[in-house]
Coordinates of C-alpha atoms in Angstrom, one line a residue:
Chain A
N1 CA -10.6 13.8 -10.8
A2 CA -10.3 14.0 -7.1
G3 CA -7.5 12.0 -5.5
V4 CA -3.8 12.1 -4.6
T5 CA -1.4 13.9 -6.9
Q6 CA 2.3 13.2 -6.7
T7 CA 5.0 15.1 -8.6
P8 CA 7.4 14.5 -10.2
K9 CA 6.7 11.0 -11.7
F10 CA 10.4 10.4 -12.4
R11 CA 13.6 12.0 -11.2
I12 CA 17.3 11.2 -11.4
L13 CA 19.4 12.7 -8.6
K14 CA 23.1 12.8 -8.1
I15 CA 24.6 11.6 -4.8
G16 CA 24.5 14.4 -2.3
Q17 CA 21.7 16.4 -4.0
S18 CA 18.5 17.2 -2.3
M19 CA 14.9 17.3 -3.5
T20 CA 11.3 17.4 -2.4
L21 CA 8.6 15.0 -3.5
Q22 CA 5.3 16.8 -3.6
C23 CA 2.0 15.2 -2.6
T24 CA -1.4 16.9 -2.6
Q25 CA -4.9 15.5 -1.9
D26 CA -8.2 17.2 -2.4
M27 CA -10.4 14.8 -0.5
N28 CA -10.0 16.5 2.9
H29 CA -8.4 13.4 4.3
N30 CA -6.9 13.7 7.8
Y31 CA -4.3 11.0 7.4
M32 CA -1.4 11.0 4.9
Y33 CA 1.4 8.6 4.4
W34 CA 4.7 8.2 2.6
Y35 CA 5.8 4.7 1.5
R36 CA 8.8 3.5 -0.4
Q37 CA 8.7 0.4 -2.6
D38 CA 11.8 -1.6 -3.3
P39 CA 11.7 -4.7 -5.6
G40 CA 10.7 -7.8 -3.7
M41 CA 10.2 -5.9 -0.4
G42 CA 6.7 -4.6 -0.5
L43 CA 5.9 -1.1 0.7
K44 CA 7.6 0.3 3.8
L45 CA 6.3 3.3 5.7
I46 CA 8.6 6.3 5.8
Y47 CA 6.6 9.0 7.6
Y48 CA 2.9 9.7 8.3
S49 CA 0.7 12.5 9.5
V50 CA -2.6 12.4 11.3
G51 CA -3.4 16.1 10.7
A52 CA -1.9 19.4 9.9
G53 CA 1.1 20.1 12.1
I54 CA 1.4 16.5 13.3
T55 CA 3.9 14.1 11.8
D56 CA 5.6 10.9 13.0
K57 CA 8.2 8.4 11.9
G58 CA 7.4 5.2 10.2
E59 CA 9.6 2.1 9.7
V60 CA 12.3 3.6 7.5
P61 CA 12.6 7.4 8.2
N62 CA 16.4 7.9 8.0
G63 CA 17.4 10.3 5.3
Y64 CA 14.0 11.9 5.0
N65 CA 12.0 14.7 6.4
V66 CA 8.4 15.8 6.2
S67 CA 6.1 18.6 7.1
R68 CA 2.3 19.1 7.1
S69 CA 1.4 22.7 7.2
T70 CA -2.0 22.2 5.5
T71 CA -4.5 19.4 5.3
E72 CA -3.9 19.0 1.6
D73 CA -0.1 18.9 1.3
F74 CA 2.4 16.5 2.6
P75 CA 5.8 16.9 1.0
L76 CA 8.7 14.5 1.5
R77 CA 12.2 16.0 1.6
L78 CA 15.3 14.0 0.7
E79 CA 18.5 15.5 2.1
L80 CA 21.9 14.4 0.8
A81 CA 20.6 11.7 -1.6
A82 CA 22.2 8.3 -1.4
P83 CA 22.0 5.3 -3.8
S84 CA 20.1 3.4 -1.1
Q85 CA 17.2 5.9 -1.7
T86 CA 16.7 4.7 -5.2
S87 CA 13.1 3.5 -5.0
V88 CA 9.5 4.1 -6.0
Y89 CA 7.8 6.5 -3.6
F90 CA 4.1 6.5 -2.9
C91 CA 2.0 9.0 -1.1
A92 CA -1.4 8.0 0.2
S93 CA -4.2 9.4 2.2
S94 CA -7.2 8.2 4.2
Y95 CA -10.1 9.6 6.2
A96 CA -10.0 9.0 9.9
G97 CA -12.8 6.7 10.9
A98 CA -13.0 5.1 7.5
R99 CA -10.5 2.4 8.3
N100 CA -12.3 -0.2 6.3
Y101 CA -11.8 1.7 3.1
G102 CA -8.0 1.5 2.9
Y103 CA -6.0 4.2 1.3
T104 CA -6.1 6.4 -1.8
F105 CA -2.7 6.2 -3.4
G106 CA -0.9 8.6 -5.7
S107 CA 0.6 7.2 -8.9
G108 CA 4.1 7.1 -7.5
T109 CA 7.5 8.7 -8.1
R110 CA 10.4 6.7 -9.5
L111 CA 13.6 8.1 -8.0
T112 CA 17.1 7.1 -9.1
V113 CA 20.2 8.2 -7.3
V114 CA 23.4 7.9 -9.2
Chain B
A1 CA 4.2 -5.0 15.7
Q2 CA 2.1 -6.6 13.1
T3 CA 3.7 -8.5 10.2
V4 CA 2.2 -9.8 6.9
T5 CA 3.7 -12.7 5.0
Q6 CA 3.1 -13.6 1.4
S7 CA 4.9 -16.9 0.8
Q8 CA 4.5 -17.0 -2.9
P9 CA 6.8 -14.5 -4.7
E10 CA 5.4 -15.6 -8.1
M11 CA 2.4 -17.5 -9.3
S12 CA 1.0 -18.3 -12.8
V13 CA -2.4 -19.2 -14.0
Q14 CA -4.0 -20.1 -17.4
E15 CA -6.6 -17.7 -18.7
A16 CA -10.1 -18.6 -17.5
E17 CA -8.7 -20.8 -14.7
T18 CA -8.8 -20.1 -10.9
V19 CA -5.8 -19.1 -8.8
T20 CA -5.4 -18.6 -5.0
L21 CA -2.8 -16.2 -3.5
S22 CA -1.8 -16.8 0.1
C23 CA -1.3 -14.4 2.9
T24 CA -0.8 -14.9 6.6
Y25 CA -0.4 -12.2 9.3
D26 CA 0.7 -11.9 12.9
T27 CA -1.2 -9.8 15.4
S28 CA -2.4 -9.7 19.0
E29 CA -5.3 -7.5 18.1
S30 CA -8.9 -8.8 17.9
D31 CA -10.3 -6.0 15.6
Y32 CA -8.5 -5.1 12.4
Y33 CA -8.9 -4.8 8.6
L34 CA -7.3 -6.8 5.8
F35 CA -6.9 -5.7 2.2
W36 CA -5.7 -7.0 -1.1
Y37 CA -4.2 -4.4 -3.5
K38 CA -3.3 -4.9 -7.1
Q39 CA -0.4 -3.2 -8.8
P40 CA -0.3 -3.5 -12.6
P41 CA 2.7 -2.4 -14.6
S42 CA 1.3 1.1 -14.5
R43 CA 2.4 1.2 -10.9
Q44 CA -1.0 2.4 -9.6
M45 CA -2.1 0.8 -6.4
I46 CA -5.7 -0.5 -6.8
L47 CA -7.8 -1.8 -3.9
V48 CA -9.2 -5.2 -4.9
I49 CA -11.1 -6.4 -1.8
R50 CA -11.3 -5.7 1.9
Q51 CA -12.3 -7.7 5.0
E52 CA -13.3 -6.6 8.5
A53 CA -12.0 -9.0 11.1
Y54 CA -15.3 -8.9 13.0
K55 CA -17.2 -10.2 10.1
Q56 CA -17.2 -14.0 9.7
Q57 CA -18.6 -13.9 6.1
N58 CA -15.9 -13.9 3.5
A59 CA -15.8 -10.8 1.2
T60 CA -16.5 -11.1 -2.5
E61 CA -16.1 -8.6 -5.3
N62 CA -17.2 -10.1 -8.7
R63 CA -14.4 -12.6 -9.6
F64 CA -12.4 -11.9 -6.5
S65 CA -13.1 -13.5 -3.2
V66 CA -11.2 -14.2 0.0
N67 CA -10.9 -17.0 2.4
F68 CA -10.6 -15.4 5.8
Q69 CA -9.5 -17.8 8.7
K70 CA -9.2 -15.6 11.8
A71 CA -8.0 -18.3 14.1
A72 CA -5.3 -19.3 11.6
K73 CA -4.5 -15.7 10.8
S74 CA -4.9 -16.4 7.1
F75 CA -6.3 -14.3 4.4
S76 CA -6.1 -15.8 0.9
L77 CA -7.3 -14.2 -2.4
K78 CA -9.1 -16.3 -5.0
I79 CA -9.3 -15.1 -8.5
S80 CA -11.9 -16.9 -10.6
D81 CA -12.1 -16.9 -14.4
S82 CA -8.6 -15.3 -14.6
Q83 CA -8.2 -12.7 -17.3
L84 CA -5.1 -11.3 -19.0
G85 CA -5.8 -8.0 -17.2
D86 CA -5.4 -9.7 -13.8
A87 CA -1.6 -9.9 -14.4
A88 CA 0.0 -7.8 -11.7
M89 CA 1.7 -7.7 -8.4
Y90 CA -0.7 -8.4 -5.5
F91 CA -0.1 -7.1 -2.0
C92 CA -1.8 -8.2 1.1
A93 CA -2.1 -5.5 3.8
Y94 CA -3.2 -5.2 7.4
R95 CA -4.6 -2.2 9.2
S96 CA -5.1 -1.8 12.9
Q97 CA -8.4 -0.7 14.4
G98 CA -6.9 2.3 16.2
G99 CA -3.9 4.5 16.3
S100 CA -2.7 6.1 13.1
E101 CA -4.3 3.3 11.0
K102 CA -1.1 2.5 9.2
L103 CA -1.2 -0.2 6.5
V104 CA 1.4 -3.0 6.9
F105 CA 2.1 -4.7 3.6
G106 CA 3.4 -8.1 2.6
K107 CA 6.2 -8.4 0.0
G108 CA 3.8 -9.2 -2.8
T109 CA 3.1 -11.9 -5.2
K110 CA 3.6 -11.5 -8.9
L111 CA 0.8 -13.1 -10.9
T112 CA 1.3 -14.0 -14.5
V113 CA -1.8 -15.0 -16.6
N114 CA -1.0 -17.2 -19.6
P115 CA -3.2 -17.1 -22.7

C-alpha cells in the first residue's frame, strides 16, 4: 500500500550512541515532517522539509539532524543519544496545496535510550 | 505562534452514548484548517475529521461531527453512538493557510469507552 514507511519500529540505544531513523514515502509529496510524541505532551515538530534539498528546524530540533536528498526520503539522525530523546517518533508527509487533507503519517518508531 | 489547547486529559463514555471532546486554539490568522486525529493503541495516527475555517457549516463524518465556533476559537468533537473501537487518544490540530503548512497539535484527550 502507498504511504509513509518508517524503520525501525522499535530500537533501544545506549547513551552516546548514534542512529538514523528512516522515512520513505511513495506519494510524491513535497512536504515531509518529523515529530516526537512524549506522554501527555502531544506531538512536537523536530524538523521539516518543503522539498528535496530544503530543510528547516521545528520546535525541538536540538540533538537531531536531517537531510532530504530525494523527494521520497527524509531520514532523521540522532547524534550522541541522551535519555531525553526517549520518545515515539513519527514521520509524516503532505502534498503542497492540499492543506485541507492533513498529513499521511508513518506508523512510528519507539526509541528508548538507556 | 499558534497554540492548541485540549483541556480534558481524559474522558470516559458509556457504549452507545454521546461524548464531546473540547479544543481551543489561539491564532491571528483568518484562514486556516483544523483537524481531529485518533491514535488507538496501535499508535497509528488516523484522520477523523477536518474543517476549513472559511466554511461556516460544521463538518460531519458518520458518527463524528464538530462544533466550530470561529469567533470563540473553539473546535469540539462530538462522537455519537460511541463504540468500543472509539477508545483512543484524540488530538486536535491546527494548520496554517500558508508557509510550510506545519500541524500544531494539542496534548491530546484519552477517551475510554465503557461497555
